[in-house]
mmCIF file of C-alpha atoms in Angstrom:
data_model
loop_
_atom_site.group_PDB
_atom_site.id
_atom_site.type_symbol
_atom_site.label_atom_id
_atom_site.label_comp_id
_atom_site.label_asym_id
_atom_site.label_seq_id
_atom_site.Cartn_x
_atom_site.Cartn_y
_atom_site.Cartn_z
ATOM 1 C CA MET A 1 129.717 95.986 -60.552
ATOM 2 C CA PRO A 2 133.290 94.608 -60.312
ATOM 3 C CA LEU A 3 134.505 92.823 -63.806
ATOM 4 C CA ASN A 4 136.865 89.752 -63.739
ATOM 5 C CA SER A 5 140.211 91.810 -64.883
ATOM 6 C CA GLN A 6 142.293 94.711 -64.849
ATOM 7 C CA ASP A 7 140.530 95.804 -61.674
ATOM 8 C CA ALA A 8 137.956 97.301 -64.047
ATOM 9 C CA ALA A 9 134.180 98.087 -63.019
ATOM 10 C CA ILE A 10 130.701 98.876 -64.982
ATOM 11 C CA ALA A 11 127.735 100.172 -63.987
ATOM 12 C CA LEU A 12 124.580 99.553 -66.299
ATOM 13 C CA THR A 13 120.741 100.993 -65.743
ATOM 14 C CA PHE A 14 118.346 99.912 -68.379
ATOM 15 C CA HIS A 15 114.950 101.233 -68.899
ATOM 16 C CA PRO A 16 112.605 98.743 -70.333
ATOM 17 C CA HIS A 17 110.011 101.072 -71.594
ATOM 18 C CA ASN A 18 112.410 102.319 -74.020
ATOM 19 C CA ALA A 19 114.900 99.943 -74.354
ATOM 20 C CA THR A 20 117.744 102.361 -73.178
ATOM 21 C CA LEU A 21 120.627 101.289 -71.436
ATOM 22 C CA HIS A 22 123.358 103.876 -69.421
ATOM 23 C CA ILE A 23 126.393 102.465 -69.013
ATOM 24 C CA VAL A 24 129.803 103.690 -67.190
ATOM 25 C CA PHE A 25 132.822 101.965 -67.577
ATOM 26 C CA PHE A 26 135.628 102.547 -65.011
ATOM 27 C CA GLY A 27 139.297 101.486 -66.251
ATOM 28 C CA SER A 28 142.887 102.750 -65.590
ATOM 29 C CA PHE A 29 145.711 103.591 -67.960
ATOM 30 C CA ILE A 30 149.127 101.510 -67.582
ATOM 31 C CA SER A 31 151.049 104.183 -69.626
ATOM 32 C CA PRO A 32 150.577 108.037 -69.540
ATOM 33 C CA SER A 33 150.724 107.314 -73.763
ATOM 34 C CA GLY A 34 148.662 104.504 -73.633
ATOM 35 C CA TRP A 35 144.437 103.781 -74.295
ATOM 36 C CA VAL A 36 142.008 102.492 -72.158
ATOM 37 C CA GLY A 37 138.935 101.167 -74.141
ATOM 38 C CA PHE A 38 135.346 99.147 -73.720
ATOM 39 C CA GLY A 39 132.790 97.781 -76.341
ATOM 40 C CA ILE A 40 129.989 95.918 -77.255
ATOM 41 C CA ASN A 41 129.899 92.326 -79.277
ATOM 42 C CA PRO A 42 126.804 92.337 -80.464
ATOM 43 C CA ASN A 43 127.218 88.180 -81.627
ATOM 44 C CA SER A 44 129.799 86.462 -78.973
ATOM 45 C CA PRO A 45 131.644 86.974 -76.069
ATOM 46 C CA GLU A 46 134.946 87.581 -77.786
ATOM 47 C CA MET A 47 137.143 90.821 -78.910
ATOM 48 C CA THR A 48 136.910 90.126 -82.793
ATOM 49 C CA GLY A 49 133.584 91.999 -84.069
ATOM 50 C CA THR A 50 133.641 94.497 -80.717
ATOM 51 C CA ARG A 51 131.941 97.780 -81.058
ATOM 52 C CA ALA A 52 134.473 99.469 -78.921
ATOM 53 C CA LEU A 53 134.878 103.118 -77.270
ATOM 54 C CA ILE A 54 138.602 104.129 -76.771
ATOM 55 C CA ALA A 55 140.182 107.037 -74.894
ATOM 56 C CA PHE A 56 143.386 108.204 -75.117
ATOM 57 C CA PRO A 57 145.564 111.394 -75.272
ATOM 58 C CA ASP A 58 145.114 113.157 -78.121
ATOM 59 C CA PRO A 59 148.947 113.232 -79.726
ATOM 60 C CA ASN A 60 148.526 117.021 -80.898
ATOM 61 C CA SER A 61 147.120 118.776 -77.499
ATOM 62 C CA GLY A 62 147.549 115.974 -74.959
ATOM 63 C CA GLN A 63 143.755 116.314 -74.219
ATOM 64 C CA LEU A 64 141.697 113.314 -73.459
ATOM 65 C CA VAL A 65 139.877 111.922 -76.223
ATOM 66 C CA LEU A 66 137.099 109.292 -76.768
ATOM 67 C CA LEU A 67 136.870 107.699 -80.440
ATOM 68 C CA PRO A 68 134.739 104.845 -82.055
ATOM 69 C CA TYR A 69 136.604 101.651 -83.364
ATOM 70 C CA ILE A 70 134.883 98.608 -84.677
ATOM 71 C CA ILE A 71 137.717 95.362 -83.851
ATOM 72 C CA ASP A 72 137.812 93.434 -87.019
ATOM 73 C CA PRO A 73 139.567 90.058 -87.789
ATOM 74 C CA SER A 74 142.222 91.925 -89.490
ATOM 75 C CA VAL A 75 142.926 94.433 -86.487
ATOM 76 C CA LYS A 76 143.102 91.415 -84.476
ATOM 77 C CA LEU A 77 146.145 89.970 -86.469
ATOM 78 C CA GLN A 78 147.928 92.809 -86.885
ATOM 79 C CA LYS A 79 147.516 93.138 -90.721
ATOM 80 C CA SER A 80 146.128 96.599 -90.355
ATOM 81 C CA PRO A 81 146.151 99.433 -88.127
ATOM 82 C CA LEU A 82 143.225 100.061 -85.968
ATOM 83 C CA LEU A 83 141.291 103.161 -87.608
ATOM 84 C CA SER A 84 138.237 104.994 -85.873
ATOM 85 C CA LYS A 85 134.921 104.476 -87.534
ATOM 86 C CA PRO A 86 131.466 105.357 -86.573
ATOM 87 C CA LEU A 87 129.630 102.455 -85.088
ATOM 88 C CA ASP A 88 126.795 100.646 -86.457
ATOM 89 C CA ILE A 89 124.898 100.050 -83.449
ATOM 90 C CA HIS A 90 122.550 102.706 -81.964
ATOM 91 C CA LEU A 91 124.256 105.015 -79.699
ATOM 92 C CA LEU A 92 122.673 108.071 -78.478
ATOM 93 C CA THR A 93 125.905 109.531 -76.079
ATOM 94 C CA THR A 94 129.049 108.898 -75.633
ATOM 95 C CA SER A 95 131.684 110.640 -73.030
ATOM 96 C CA SER A 96 134.646 110.230 -70.583
ATOM 97 C CA THR A 97 136.496 111.611 -67.770
ATOM 98 C CA LEU A 98 139.612 111.089 -65.923
ATOM 99 C CA TYR A 99 138.626 110.405 -62.058
ATOM 100 C CA GLY A 100 139.868 113.717 -60.341
ATOM 101 C CA GLY A 101 138.246 116.339 -62.839
ATOM 102 C CA LYS A 102 139.577 118.855 -65.163
ATOM 103 C CA MET A 103 142.706 119.064 -63.583
ATOM 104 C CA ALA A 104 143.497 115.459 -63.416
ATOM 105 C CA THR A 105 146.293 114.191 -65.657
ATOM 106 C CA ILE A 106 147.045 111.173 -67.701
ATOM 107 C CA HIS A 107 149.358 108.794 -66.070
ATOM 108 C CA ASN A 108 149.736 105.377 -65.127
ATOM 109 C CA GLY A 109 147.287 104.376 -63.078
ATOM 110 C CA ALA A 110 145.178 107.032 -63.785
ATOM 111 C CA THR A 111 141.660 106.147 -63.821
ATOM 112 C CA ILE A 112 138.878 106.675 -66.145
ATOM 113 C CA GLN A 113 135.397 106.918 -66.746
ATOM 114 C CA ILE A 114 133.722 106.406 -69.877
ATOM 115 C CA TYR A 115 130.028 107.037 -70.525
ATOM 116 C CA ALA A 116 127.644 105.681 -73.133
ATOM 117 C CA THR A 117 124.189 105.242 -73.947
ATOM 118 C CA LEU A 118 122.928 102.615 -76.158
ATOM 119 C CA LYS A 119 119.343 101.898 -77.491
ATOM 120 C CA LEU A 120 118.794 98.220 -77.859
ATOM 121 C CA VAL A 121 116.366 96.150 -79.757
ATOM 122 C CA PRO A 122 112.951 96.327 -77.809
ATOM 123 C CA ASN A 123 111.946 93.190 -76.418
ATOM 124 C CA LYS A 124 114.910 91.302 -77.814
ATOM 125 C CA THR A 125 118.014 91.819 -75.977
ATOM 126 C CA LYS A 126 118.623 90.645 -72.397
ATOM 127 C CA ASN A 127 122.089 89.641 -71.936
ATOM 128 C CA VAL A 128 125.028 92.067 -73.525
ATOM 129 C CA HIS A 129 128.501 90.472 -74.223
ATOM 130 C CA PHE A 130 131.017 93.827 -72.934
ATOM 131 C CA VAL A 131 134.372 93.622 -73.721
ATOM 132 C CA TRP A 132 137.423 95.664 -72.569
ATOM 133 C CA ASN A 133 141.030 96.248 -72.310
ATOM 134 C CA ARG A 134 144.008 98.545 -72.314
ATOM 135 C CA GLY A 135 147.581 99.524 -74.142
ATOM 136 C CA ILE A 136 150.680 101.217 -73.448
ATOM 137 C CA TYR A 137 150.808 103.141 -76.731
ATOM 138 C CA VAL A 138 148.958 104.725 -79.274
ATOM 139 C CA GLN A 139 150.174 105.493 -82.848
ATOM 140 C CA GLY A 140 148.518 108.905 -84.129
ATOM 141 C CA TYR A 141 144.961 107.991 -83.566
ATOM 142 C CA SER A 142 145.530 104.276 -83.437
ATOM 143 C CA PRO A 143 145.666 102.394 -80.418
ATOM 144 C CA THR A 144 148.174 99.481 -80.743
ATOM 145 C CA ILE A 145 147.651 96.118 -79.574
ATOM 146 C CA HIS A 146 147.384 95.302 -75.712
ATOM 147 C CA PRO A 147 149.423 92.807 -73.348
ATOM 148 C CA THR A 148 148.898 89.279 -73.885
ATOM 149 C CA ASN A 149 149.076 88.109 -70.613
ATOM 150 C CA ILE A 150 145.998 86.023 -69.352
ATOM 151 C CA ASN A 151 144.638 88.902 -67.034
ATOM 152 C CA ASP A 152 144.343 90.984 -70.359
ATOM 153 C CA LEU A 153 142.970 88.072 -72.665
ATOM 154 C CA SER A 154 140.260 87.188 -70.179
ATOM 155 C CA SER A 155 138.646 90.458 -70.240
ATOM 156 C CA VAL A 156 134.913 89.743 -71.416
ATOM 157 C CA ALA A 157 131.978 89.420 -69.387
ATOM 158 C CA THR A 158 128.257 88.819 -70.650
ATOM 159 C CA ILE A 159 125.858 90.737 -68.278
ATOM 160 C CA ASP A 160 122.144 90.228 -67.893
ATOM 161 C CA VAL A 161 121.002 93.923 -68.286
ATOM 162 C CA LEU A 162 117.458 93.096 -66.771
ATOM 163 C CA SER A 163 118.953 92.177 -63.450
ATOM 164 C CA GLY A 164 122.274 93.829 -63.817
ATOM 165 C CA SER A 165 124.261 90.430 -63.212
ATOM 166 C CA GLN A 166 126.813 88.473 -65.129
ATOM 167 C CA ALA A 167 125.141 85.832 -67.491
ATOM 168 C CA ILE A 168 126.316 82.233 -67.674
ATOM 169 C CA CYS A 169 127.661 82.197 -71.381
ATOM 170 C CA HIS A 170 128.569 78.981 -72.784
ATOM 171 C CA ASN A 171 132.035 79.513 -75.274
ATOM 172 C CA ASN A 172 131.527 76.629 -77.785
ATOM 173 C CA PHE A 173 135.187 76.960 -79.059
ATOM 174 C CA LEU A 174 136.256 77.031 -75.312
ATOM 175 C CA THR A 175 134.212 73.861 -74.686
ATOM 176 C CA LEU A 176 135.569 72.072 -77.649
ATOM 177 C CA LYS A 177 138.897 73.112 -76.777
ATOM 178 C CA ASN A 178 138.930 71.508 -73.203
ATOM 179 C CA VAL A 179 137.278 68.114 -75.020
ATOM 180 C CA HIS A 180 139.770 68.136 -76.942
ATOM 181 C CA GLY A 181 142.344 68.364 -74.170
ATOM 182 C CA VAL A 182 140.917 65.878 -72.049
ATOM 183 C CA ILE A 183 139.899 62.978 -74.449
ATOM 184 C CA ASN A 184 143.618 63.206 -75.438
ATOM 185 C CA ALA A 185 145.069 63.382 -71.982
ATOM 186 C CA ILE A 186 142.869 60.211 -70.927
ATOM 187 C CA SER A 187 143.351 58.104 -74.048
ATOM 188 C CA TRP A 188 147.470 58.351 -75.095
ATOM 189 C CA GLY A 189 148.013 59.474 -71.563
ATOM 190 C CA VAL A 190 146.225 56.641 -69.377
ATOM 191 C CA ILE A 191 144.907 54.349 -71.356
ATOM 192 C CA LEU A 192 147.486 53.466 -73.870
ATOM 193 C CA PRO A 193 150.335 53.003 -71.288
ATOM 194 C CA ILE A 194 147.740 50.764 -69.212
ATOM 195 C CA GLY A 195 147.387 48.573 -72.547
ATOM 196 C CA ALA A 196 151.216 48.360 -73.125
ATOM 197 C CA VAL A 197 151.414 47.588 -69.224
ATOM 198 C CA THR A 198 148.925 44.795 -69.532
ATOM 199 C CA ALA A 199 150.817 43.145 -72.440
ATOM 200 C CA ARG A 200 154.401 43.275 -70.736
ATOM 201 C CA TYR A 201 153.483 41.991 -67.423
ATOM 202 C CA LEU A 202 150.178 39.831 -67.689
ATOM 203 C CA ARG A 203 151.713 37.678 -70.703
ATOM 204 C CA HIS A 204 154.162 36.131 -68.277
ATOM 205 C CA VAL A 205 151.085 34.726 -66.031
ATOM 206 C CA GLU A 206 150.421 31.121 -67.063
ATOM 207 C CA SER A 207 147.163 31.017 -65.391
ATOM 208 C CA LEU A 208 145.577 33.723 -67.739
ATOM 209 C CA GLY A 209 145.945 31.894 -70.648
ATOM 210 C CA PRO A 210 145.075 33.925 -73.948
ATOM 211 C CA ALA A 211 143.362 36.167 -71.600
ATOM 212 C CA TRP A 212 146.000 38.852 -71.363
ATOM 213 C CA PHE A 213 145.949 39.545 -75.235
ATOM 214 C CA TYR A 214 142.432 39.981 -75.185
ATOM 215 C CA ALA A 215 142.572 42.399 -72.474
ATOM 216 C CA HIS A 216 145.472 44.016 -73.800
ATOM 217 C CA ALA A 217 144.004 44.406 -77.547
ATOM 218 C CA GLY A 218 140.648 45.691 -75.935
ATOM 219 C CA ILE A 219 142.345 48.621 -73.990
ATOM 220 C CA GLN A 220 144.443 49.346 -77.143
ATOM 221 C CA LEU A 221 141.497 49.777 -79.474
ATOM 222 C CA SER A 222 139.637 51.660 -76.752
ATOM 223 C CA GLY A 223 142.325 53.931 -76.735
ATOM 224 C CA ILE A 224 142.892 54.517 -80.243
ATOM 225 C CA SER A 225 139.428 55.025 -80.701
ATOM 226 C CA LEU A 226 139.214 57.581 -78.193
ATOM 227 C CA GLY A 227 142.552 59.036 -79.705
ATOM 228 C CA THR A 228 141.030 59.191 -83.012
ATOM 229 C CA VAL A 229 137.949 61.221 -81.508
ATOM 230 C CA GLY A 230 140.264 63.834 -79.985
ATOM 231 C CA PHE A 231 142.131 63.947 -82.919
ATOM 232 C CA ALA A 232 139.175 64.698 -85.080
ATOM 233 C CA ILE A 233 137.858 67.348 -82.335
ATOM 234 C CA GLY A 234 141.256 69.208 -82.724
ATOM 235 C CA VAL A 235 140.933 69.266 -86.411
ATOM 236 C CA VAL A 236 137.459 70.957 -85.840
ATOM 237 C CA ASN A 237 139.470 73.061 -83.395
ATOM 238 C CA VAL A 238 141.720 74.197 -86.223
ATOM 239 C CA LEU A 239 139.288 74.951 -88.663
ATOM 240 C CA GLN A 240 137.178 77.208 -86.496
ATOM 241 C CA GLY A 241 140.227 78.929 -85.824
ATOM 242 C CA PHE A 242 140.472 79.876 -89.291
ATOM 243 C CA GLU A 243 136.935 81.418 -89.483
ATOM 244 C CA VAL A 244 137.538 83.387 -86.276
ATOM 245 C CA MET A 245 140.961 84.854 -87.989
ATOM 246 C CA GLY A 246 139.167 85.670 -91.149
ATOM 247 C CA GLU A 247 141.110 82.972 -92.837
ATOM 248 C CA GLY A 248 138.509 80.621 -93.596
ATOM 249 C CA SER A 249 138.959 80.590 -97.252
ATOM 250 C CA SER A 250 143.087 81.495 -97.455
ATOM 251 C CA TYR A 251 145.499 79.170 -98.831
ATOM 252 C CA VAL A 252 146.832 78.636 -95.160
ATOM 253 C CA LYS A 253 143.598 76.788 -94.692
ATOM 254 C CA LEU A 254 144.151 74.786 -98.019
ATOM 255 C CA ALA A 255 147.386 74.168 -97.148
ATOM 256 C CA TYR A 256 146.621 72.693 -93.794
ATOM 257 C CA CYS A 257 144.067 70.571 -95.279
ATOM 258 C CA LEU A 258 146.428 69.176 -97.568
ATOM 259 C CA CYS A 259 148.912 68.390 -95.114
ATOM 260 C CA LEU A 260 146.554 66.963 -93.089
ATOM 261 C CA SER A 261 145.209 64.664 -95.752
ATOM 262 C CA THR A 262 148.618 63.505 -96.522
ATOM 263 C CA LEU A 263 149.256 62.509 -93.199
ATOM 264 C CA ILE A 264 146.090 60.783 -92.528
ATOM 265 C CA GLY A 265 146.626 58.834 -95.926
ATOM 266 C CA VAL A 266 150.294 58.080 -95.066
ATOM 267 C CA SER A 267 149.172 56.963 -91.868
ATOM 268 C CA VAL A 268 146.366 54.701 -93.261
ATOM 269 C CA ALA A 269 149.274 52.875 -95.609
ATOM 270 C CA LEU A 270 151.546 52.266 -92.798
ATOM 271 C CA GLU A 271 148.832 51.137 -90.469
ATOM 272 C CA VAL A 272 147.630 48.444 -93.428
ATOM 273 C CA ASN A 273 151.599 47.588 -94.156
ATOM 274 C CA SER A 274 151.673 46.601 -90.964
ATOM 275 C CA LEU A 275 148.395 44.559 -90.682
ATOM 276 C CA VAL A 276 149.790 42.553 -93.774
ATOM 277 C CA VAL A 277 153.234 41.835 -92.100
ATOM 278 C CA PHE A 278 151.488 40.597 -88.975
ATOM 279 C CA CYS A 279 148.866 38.412 -90.736
ATOM 280 C CA ARG A 280 151.730 37.081 -92.735
ATOM 281 C CA LYS A 281 154.214 36.331 -90.320
ATOM 282 C CA ALA A 282 151.096 35.047 -87.820
ATOM 283 C CA LYS A 283 150.242 32.510 -90.691
ATOM 284 C CA GLU A 284 154.046 31.325 -91.433
ATOM 285 C CA GLU A 285 154.242 30.722 -87.378
ATOM 286 C CA LYS A 286 150.751 28.937 -87.568
ATOM 287 C CA MET A 287 152.532 26.658 -90.748
ATOM 288 C CA ARG A 288 155.634 26.398 -88.543
ATOM 289 C CA ARG A 289 153.860 24.967 -85.623
ATOM 290 C CA GLU A 290 151.959 22.279 -87.929
ATOM 291 C CA GLY A 291 155.143 21.105 -89.572
ATOM 292 C CA LEU A 292 154.046 22.105 -93.066
ATOM 293 C CA ILE A 293 157.450 24.380 -93.822
ATOM 294 C CA GLY A 294 159.691 21.880 -92.006
ATOM 295 C CA SER A 295 158.051 18.871 -93.647
ATOM 296 C CA SER A 296 158.425 20.328 -97.162
ATOM 297 C CA GLY A 297 161.799 21.321 -96.577
ATOM 298 C CA LYS A 298 162.670 17.422 -95.458
ATOM 299 C CA PHE A 299 160.637 16.110 -98.126
ATOM 300 C CA SER A 300 162.236 18.336 -101.008
ATOM 301 C CA GLY A 301 165.738 16.880 -99.297
ATOM 302 C CA SER A 302 165.035 13.207 -99.619
ATOM 303 C CA SER A 303 163.646 13.623 -103.394
ATOM 304 C CA HIS A 304 167.095 14.808 -104.039
ATOM 305 C CA GLY A 305 168.904 11.850 -102.416
#
């Protein structure tokens, strides 16, 4: 089965009677000193939390080695090197080989096959999240970060092991991100400009009377309300990002929340102040139209005479 990036592929054989999954992953090197790996994420279709098998040339002998790794948040943020450790999944067998047999050498474009046999939870596991990637350099026995272009950041697939086909898996983080973008584009990019254009051109049409103002106010309020919803979703996205990066209880998150609350407080204060000034000017304008301010001045002048 071809995968969606890096010209990788995977072959699966699942035995329901004992919940055993045989996996063959096909990948290719992008550097003679690079690495190729694939793994399974037990929780979600993302790199963080993946239990991986990574193949690379041994720094001492140059022979192909295959070692297990767990991709935790600190590794993703490059706060610590990726060190080999036993996996906490029921892995029965593992092996790797270069395409071409024992005489094959690791070079740019060399194809590798990684074999693994995994024991799944009987009658409970159907969809399995597969993650794969490759890099250009290994420091000792620690694979370094992979390239970060679109092709390398989309190397995730959820596969139904019963049917052998890719399953549709909804990513809540990505959904919220897309909703945030669409809502803000519509509110700030479409509705609010329409409201401004309405006030600019319709106020001079005498036949409309005050209708232009109500149309303008309604459009602007709709845009601001929708924009507020988009802003709130954006805040949720950021907070979820802190959790994904393992910074859920950090000072960075605290500083973000303090800055955000300060910004909201200042915005509310400015909005209230603008409303007070607007209402005061409207009241003075009404009094001026009714002649109260002018007559008061005349009365004051006549009394001095």
